[in-house]
Amino acid sequence: MSLPVGLLARGPWAPEQVSAAWSEAPWDPPAATSASADAALAELRGRGSPSHDGLAARVVGFSAADGGLQLELHPARWALRLTGEPAVQSLSAMCVVRDAEGRWLAGRRAAWVASWAGRWALGAGGAVEVGENPVAALTRELEEEWSVTPAAFRVEALAKTPDGHVFLVGLAELAPGAEVSADAEHDRHTWWPSDVRAWPEEASEPLRRIGWLVT
């Protein structure tokens, strides 16, 4: 199933309202797509990234009905997400983070990482592992990247970008006084104002759209 680009489904959903069904058979992409993934992985390694290939989630389809979201997933090569091809539909978890004052956690991605190298991103994000509950991936990425757990959490949206990524977007709200500690994937971090209109120049248009989406 080829998913359209844009907002696919809009919550919010409580964590228990989002489920996933996994197929056991990995996706067999066209040979040209596999070759493109091989080349992209070689380029990453050439610039010193420790990225390695494996299997991660690909979205086959979804259903948003009866107040819930159901995802159909199967395994696919992790490196396929590097190709930028719309048919890949690799699933990523994006956990947007706001503190008790409504400010947004923003981190600049280190130069060695596979995606968004040197660019600013909101919260935490990454691939959904094979067999993993995608909702659990949202909070896992938050804990791995920022060493913090949310006081409140919900799933906001499912969206597909033109480069073939499908994002499950969650919103984590932190308790007053909660502190974050960045991992090695970030070389800087800060808190952007609660008003998206007041964000700094480094906030790209896609990030601003996410901010408006979950406000």
mmCIF file of C-alpha atoms in Angstrom:
data_model
loop_
_atom_site.group_PDB
_atom_site.id
_atom_site.type_symbol
_atom_site.label_atom_id
_atom_site.label_comp_id
_atom_site.label_asym_id
_atom_site.label_seq_id
_atom_site.Cartn_x
_atom_site.Cartn_y
_atom_site.Cartn_z
ATOM 1 C CA MET A 1 0.000 0.000 0.000
ATOM 2 C CA SER A 2 1.433 3.354 -1.045
ATOM 3 C CA LEU A 3 0.579 5.997 1.526
ATOM 4 C CA PRO A 4 0.006 9.628 0.499
ATOM 5 C CA VAL A 5 2.363 12.367 1.629
ATOM 6 C CA GLY A 6 1.066 14.528 4.458
ATOM 7 C CA LEU A 7 -0.950 14.089 7.616
ATOM 8 C CA LEU A 8 -2.326 10.534 7.602
ATOM 9 C CA ALA A 9 -4.195 10.462 10.907
ATOM 10 C CA ARG A 10 -4.733 12.905 13.752
ATOM 11 C CA GLY A 11 -5.166 12.104 17.425
ATOM 12 C CA PRO A 12 -4.697 12.684 20.176
ATOM 13 C CA TRP A 13 -4.699 9.087 21.357
ATOM 14 C CA ALA A 14 -3.864 7.650 24.735
ATOM 15 C CA PRO A 15 -0.966 5.144 24.531
ATOM 16 C CA GLU A 16 -3.331 2.183 24.912
ATOM 17 C CA GLN A 17 -5.375 3.378 21.903
ATOM 18 C CA VAL A 18 -2.479 2.758 19.498
ATOM 19 C CA SER A 19 -1.691 -0.800 18.431
ATOM 20 C CA ALA A 20 0.432 -2.555 15.824
ATOM 21 C CA ALA A 21 0.207 -5.841 13.936
ATOM 22 C CA TRP A 22 3.482 -7.232 12.606
ATOM 23 C CA SER A 23 4.039 -9.388 9.547
ATOM 24 C CA GLU A 24 6.883 -11.890 9.864
ATOM 25 C CA ALA A 25 8.114 -11.562 6.279
ATOM 26 C CA PRO A 26 10.577 -8.714 5.613
ATOM 27 C CA TRP A 27 9.840 -6.340 2.753
ATOM 28 C CA ASP A 28 11.671 -7.197 -0.455
ATOM 29 C CA PRO A 29 12.433 -3.840 -2.111
ATOM 30 C CA PRO A 30 13.323 -3.308 -5.777
ATOM 31 C CA ALA A 31 16.975 -3.975 -6.581
ATOM 32 C CA ALA A 32 17.596 -0.306 -7.350
ATOM 33 C CA THR A 33 16.297 0.693 -3.930
ATOM 34 C CA SER A 34 18.574 -1.829 -2.215
ATOM 35 C CA ALA A 35 21.535 -0.533 -4.197
ATOM 36 C CA SER A 36 20.696 3.018 -3.178
ATOM 37 C CA ALA A 37 20.596 1.939 0.474
ATOM 38 C CA ASP A 38 24.009 0.249 0.118
ATOM 39 C CA ALA A 39 25.487 3.429 -1.341
ATOM 40 C CA ALA A 40 23.989 5.632 1.376
ATOM 41 C CA LEU A 41 25.295 3.332 4.099
ATOM 42 C CA ALA A 42 28.780 3.379 2.567
ATOM 43 C CA GLU A 43 28.706 7.181 2.511
ATOM 44 C CA LEU A 44 27.803 7.271 6.199
ATOM 45 C CA ARG A 45 30.644 4.974 7.109
ATOM 46 C CA GLY A 46 32.970 7.022 4.932
ATOM 47 C CA ARG A 47 32.390 10.080 7.102
ATOM 48 C CA GLY A 48 32.976 8.176 10.314
ATOM 49 C CA SER A 49 29.446 7.260 11.346
ATOM 50 C CA PRO A 50 29.154 4.008 13.335
ATOM 51 C CA SER A 51 25.806 3.291 11.659
ATOM 52 C CA HIS A 52 25.148 -0.358 10.940
ATOM 53 C CA ASP A 53 22.395 -2.073 9.010
ATOM 54 C CA GLY A 54 19.693 -4.283 10.455
ATOM 55 C CA LEU A 55 15.922 -4.555 10.440
ATOM 56 C CA ALA A 56 13.406 -1.928 11.516
ATOM 57 C CA ALA A 57 9.725 -1.185 10.992
ATOM 58 C CA ARG A 58 8.069 -0.336 7.694
ATOM 59 C CA VAL A 59 4.443 0.785 7.483
ATOM 60 C CA VAL A 60 2.233 -1.316 5.220
ATOM 61 C CA GLY A 61 -1.030 0.366 6.135
ATOM 62 C CA PHE A 62 -3.048 1.867 8.968
ATOM 63 C CA SER A 63 -6.578 2.377 10.220
ATOM 64 C CA ALA A 64 -7.838 5.246 12.346
ATOM 65 C CA ALA A 65 -11.300 4.369 13.646
ATOM 66 C CA ASP A 66 -13.311 4.019 16.848
ATOM 67 C CA GLY A 67 -11.029 6.417 18.672
ATOM 68 C CA GLY A 68 -7.853 4.461 18.028
ATOM 69 C CA LEU A 69 -4.972 3.989 15.602
ATOM 70 C CA GLN A 70 -3.952 0.578 14.249
ATOM 71 C CA LEU A 71 -0.698 0.171 12.330
ATOM 72 C CA GLU A 72 0.236 -2.633 9.942
ATOM 73 C CA LEU A 73 3.997 -3.164 10.009
ATOM 74 C CA HIS A 74 6.620 -5.504 8.694
ATOM 75 C CA PRO A 75 10.414 -5.670 8.917
ATOM 76 C CA ALA A 76 12.596 -3.881 6.383
ATOM 77 C CA ARG A 77 16.272 -3.015 6.134
ATOM 78 C CA TRP A 78 17.142 -0.050 8.342
ATOM 79 C CA ALA A 79 19.372 1.436 5.626
ATOM 80 C CA LEU A 80 16.423 1.806 3.249
ATOM 81 C CA ARG A 81 15.376 4.898 5.217
ATOM 82 C CA LEU A 82 18.505 6.602 3.881
ATOM 83 C CA THR A 83 17.356 6.445 0.264
ATOM 84 C CA GLY A 84 14.706 9.165 0.308
ATOM 85 C CA GLU A 85 12.386 7.036 -1.822
ATOM 86 C CA PRO A 86 8.654 7.489 -1.061
ATOM 87 C CA ALA A 87 7.856 3.768 -1.340
ATOM 88 C CA VAL A 88 10.148 2.827 1.550
ATOM 89 C CA GLN A 89 7.756 4.074 4.268
ATOM 90 C CA SER A 90 10.147 3.398 7.146
ATOM 91 C CA LEU A 91 8.504 4.120 10.489
ATOM 92 C CA SER A 92 10.156 6.538 12.901
ATOM 93 C CA ALA A 93 9.081 7.556 16.379
ATOM 94 C CA MET A 94 9.194 11.318 17.025
ATOM 95 C CA CYS A 95 8.682 12.316 20.644
ATOM 96 C CA VAL A 96 8.186 16.075 20.978
ATOM 97 C CA VAL A 97 8.953 17.385 24.474
ATOM 98 C CA ARG A 98 7.552 20.365 26.396
ATOM 99 C CA ASP A 99 8.471 21.415 29.903
ATOM 100 C CA ALA A 100 6.115 22.591 32.648
ATOM 101 C CA GLU A 101 6.292 26.149 31.239
ATOM 102 C CA GLY A 102 5.290 25.005 27.758
ATOM 103 C CA ARG A 103 8.761 25.457 26.244
ATOM 104 C CA TRP A 104 9.957 23.042 23.546
ATOM 105 C CA LEU A 105 13.094 20.923 23.859
ATOM 106 C CA ALA A 106 15.338 21.371 20.808
ATOM 107 C CA GLY A 107 18.644 19.638 20.166
ATOM 108 C CA ARG A 108 21.240 20.025 17.436
ATOM 109 C CA ARG A 109 22.145 16.685 15.933
ATOM 110 C CA ALA A 110 25.830 15.785 15.964
ATOM 111 C CA ALA A 111 27.747 15.727 12.685
ATOM 112 C CA TRP A 112 28.261 11.945 12.721
ATOM 113 C CA VAL A 113 24.626 10.817 13.015
ATOM 114 C CA ALA A 114 22.762 9.200 10.129
ATOM 115 C CA SER A 115 19.848 11.621 9.914
ATOM 116 C CA TRP A 116 19.554 15.391 10.357
ATOM 117 C CA ALA A 117 23.316 15.700 10.936
ATOM 118 C CA GLY A 118 24.177 19.232 12.072
ATOM 119 C CA ARG A 119 20.521 20.273 12.109
ATOM 120 C CA TRP A 120 18.134 21.115 14.911
ATOM 121 C CA ALA A 121 15.375 18.697 15.846
ATOM 122 C CA LEU A 122 12.527 18.625 18.333
ATOM 123 C CA GLY A 123 12.696 16.196 21.230
ATOM 124 C CA ALA A 124 13.768 12.639 20.510
ATOM 125 C CA GLY A 125 13.359 10.283 17.590
ATOM 126 C CA GLY A 126 14.523 7.151 15.871
ATOM 127 C CA ALA A 127 13.602 3.920 14.160
ATOM 128 C CA VAL A 128 11.030 1.503 15.561
ATOM 129 C CA GLU A 129 12.661 -1.856 16.200
ATOM 130 C CA VAL A 130 11.242 -5.114 14.846
ATOM 131 C CA GLY A 131 8.464 -6.383 17.081
ATOM 132 C CA GLU A 132 8.489 -3.230 19.181
ATOM 133 C CA ASN A 133 5.330 -1.397 20.171
ATOM 134 C CA PRO A 134 5.684 1.949 18.314
ATOM 135 C CA VAL A 135 4.283 3.814 21.324
ATOM 136 C CA ALA A 136 6.963 2.268 23.529
ATOM 137 C CA ALA A 137 9.546 3.434 20.982
ATOM 138 C CA LEU A 138 8.520 7.052 21.616
ATOM 139 C CA THR A 139 9.301 6.960 25.326
ATOM 140 C CA ARG A 140 12.326 4.686 24.789
ATOM 141 C CA GLU A 141 13.910 7.261 22.479
ATOM 142 C CA LEU A 142 13.178 9.992 25.029
ATOM 143 C CA GLU A 143 14.878 8.067 27.805
ATOM 144 C CA GLU A 144 17.860 7.088 25.623
ATOM 145 C CA GLU A 145 18.483 10.546 24.186
ATOM 146 C CA TRP A 146 17.569 12.811 27.118
ATOM 147 C CA SER A 147 17.546 10.576 30.248
ATOM 148 C CA VAL A 148 14.092 11.742 31.295
ATOM 149 C CA THR A 149 10.604 10.259 31.636
ATOM 150 C CA PRO A 150 7.414 12.245 31.004
ATOM 151 C CA ALA A 151 4.823 13.230 33.572
ATOM 152 C CA ALA A 152 2.150 12.994 30.869
ATOM 153 C CA PHE A 153 2.252 11.486 27.401
ATOM 154 C CA ARG A 154 -0.015 11.060 24.385
ATOM 155 C CA VAL A 155 0.238 10.165 20.706
ATOM 156 C CA GLU A 156 -0.633 13.070 18.424
ATOM 157 C CA ALA A 157 -0.403 12.095 14.766
ATOM 158 C CA LEU A 158 0.784 9.829 11.964
ATOM 159 C CA ALA A 159 2.356 11.575 8.967
ATOM 160 C CA LYS A 160 4.400 10.790 5.864
ATOM 161 C CA THR A 161 7.123 13.055 4.474
ATOM 162 C CA PRO A 162 8.055 13.363 0.769
ATOM 163 C CA ASP A 163 11.270 11.387 1.360
ATOM 164 C CA GLY A 164 9.361 8.251 2.330
ATOM 165 C CA HIS A 165 9.514 8.483 6.127
ATOM 166 C CA VAL A 166 6.405 7.818 8.193
ATOM 167 C CA PHE A 167 6.430 9.462 11.611
ATOM 168 C CA LEU A 168 4.429 8.509 14.651
ATOM 169 C CA VAL A 169 4.415 11.760 16.612
ATOM 170 C CA GLY A 170 4.045 11.777 20.387
ATOM 171 C CA LEU A 171 3.983 14.621 22.890
ATOM 172 C CA ALA A 172 5.723 14.239 26.241
ATOM 173 C CA GLU A 173 5.099 16.775 28.991
ATOM 174 C CA LEU A 174 7.690 17.050 31.766
ATOM 175 C CA ALA A 175 7.099 17.631 35.435
ATOM 176 C CA PRO A 176 8.165 20.951 37.027
ATOM 177 C CA GLY A 177 11.884 20.889 37.734
ATOM 178 C CA ALA A 178 12.608 17.943 35.437
ATOM 179 C CA GLU A 179 16.089 18.060 33.958
ATOM 180 C CA VAL A 180 17.313 16.625 30.659
ATOM 181 C CA SER A 181 20.759 15.291 29.824
ATOM 182 C CA ALA A 182 21.702 15.017 26.154
ATOM 183 C CA ASP A 183 23.294 11.898 24.702
ATOM 184 C CA ALA A 184 26.171 11.791 22.208
ATOM 185 C CA GLU A 185 23.794 12.219 19.259
ATOM 186 C CA HIS A 186 23.389 15.902 20.178
ATOM 187 C CA ASP A 187 26.116 18.511 20.474
ATOM 188 C CA ARG A 188 23.855 21.329 21.714
ATOM 189 C CA HIS A 189 20.408 21.718 23.197
ATOM 190 C CA THR A 190 18.131 24.504 24.354
ATOM 191 C CA TRP A 191 14.505 25.324 25.113
ATOM 192 C CA TRP A 192 12.528 27.205 22.472
ATOM 193 C CA PRO A 193 9.720 29.558 23.565
ATOM 194 C CA SER A 194 6.212 28.192 24.077
ATOM 195 C CA ASP A 195 4.942 30.429 21.254
ATOM 196 C CA VAL A 196 6.007 28.840 17.951
ATOM 197 C CA ARG A 197 6.009 32.293 16.369
ATOM 198 C CA ALA A 198 8.909 33.251 18.650
ATOM 199 C CA TRP A 199 11.154 30.351 17.688
ATOM 200 C CA PRO A 200 14.685 31.238 16.468
ATOM 201 C CA GLU A 201 15.895 31.162 12.864
ATOM 202 C CA GLU A 202 17.372 27.665 13.215
ATOM 203 C CA ALA A 203 13.867 26.273 13.618
ATOM 204 C CA SER A 204 13.166 24.935 10.115
ATOM 205 C CA GLU A 205 9.755 25.123 8.493
ATOM 206 C CA PRO A 206 9.074 21.369 8.999
ATOM 207 C CA LEU A 207 9.758 21.785 12.724
ATOM 208 C CA ARG A 208 7.425 24.763 12.906
ATOM 209 C CA ARG A 209 4.701 22.724 11.235
ATOM 210 C CA ILE A 210 5.119 20.054 13.888
ATOM 211 C CA GLY A 211 4.905 22.695 16.572
ATOM 212 C CA TRP A 212 1.647 24.056 15.186
ATOM 213 C CA LEU A 213 0.327 20.514 14.746
ATOM 214 C CA VAL A 214 0.688 19.511 18.393
ATOM 215 C CA THR A 215 -0.044 22.882 19.997
#
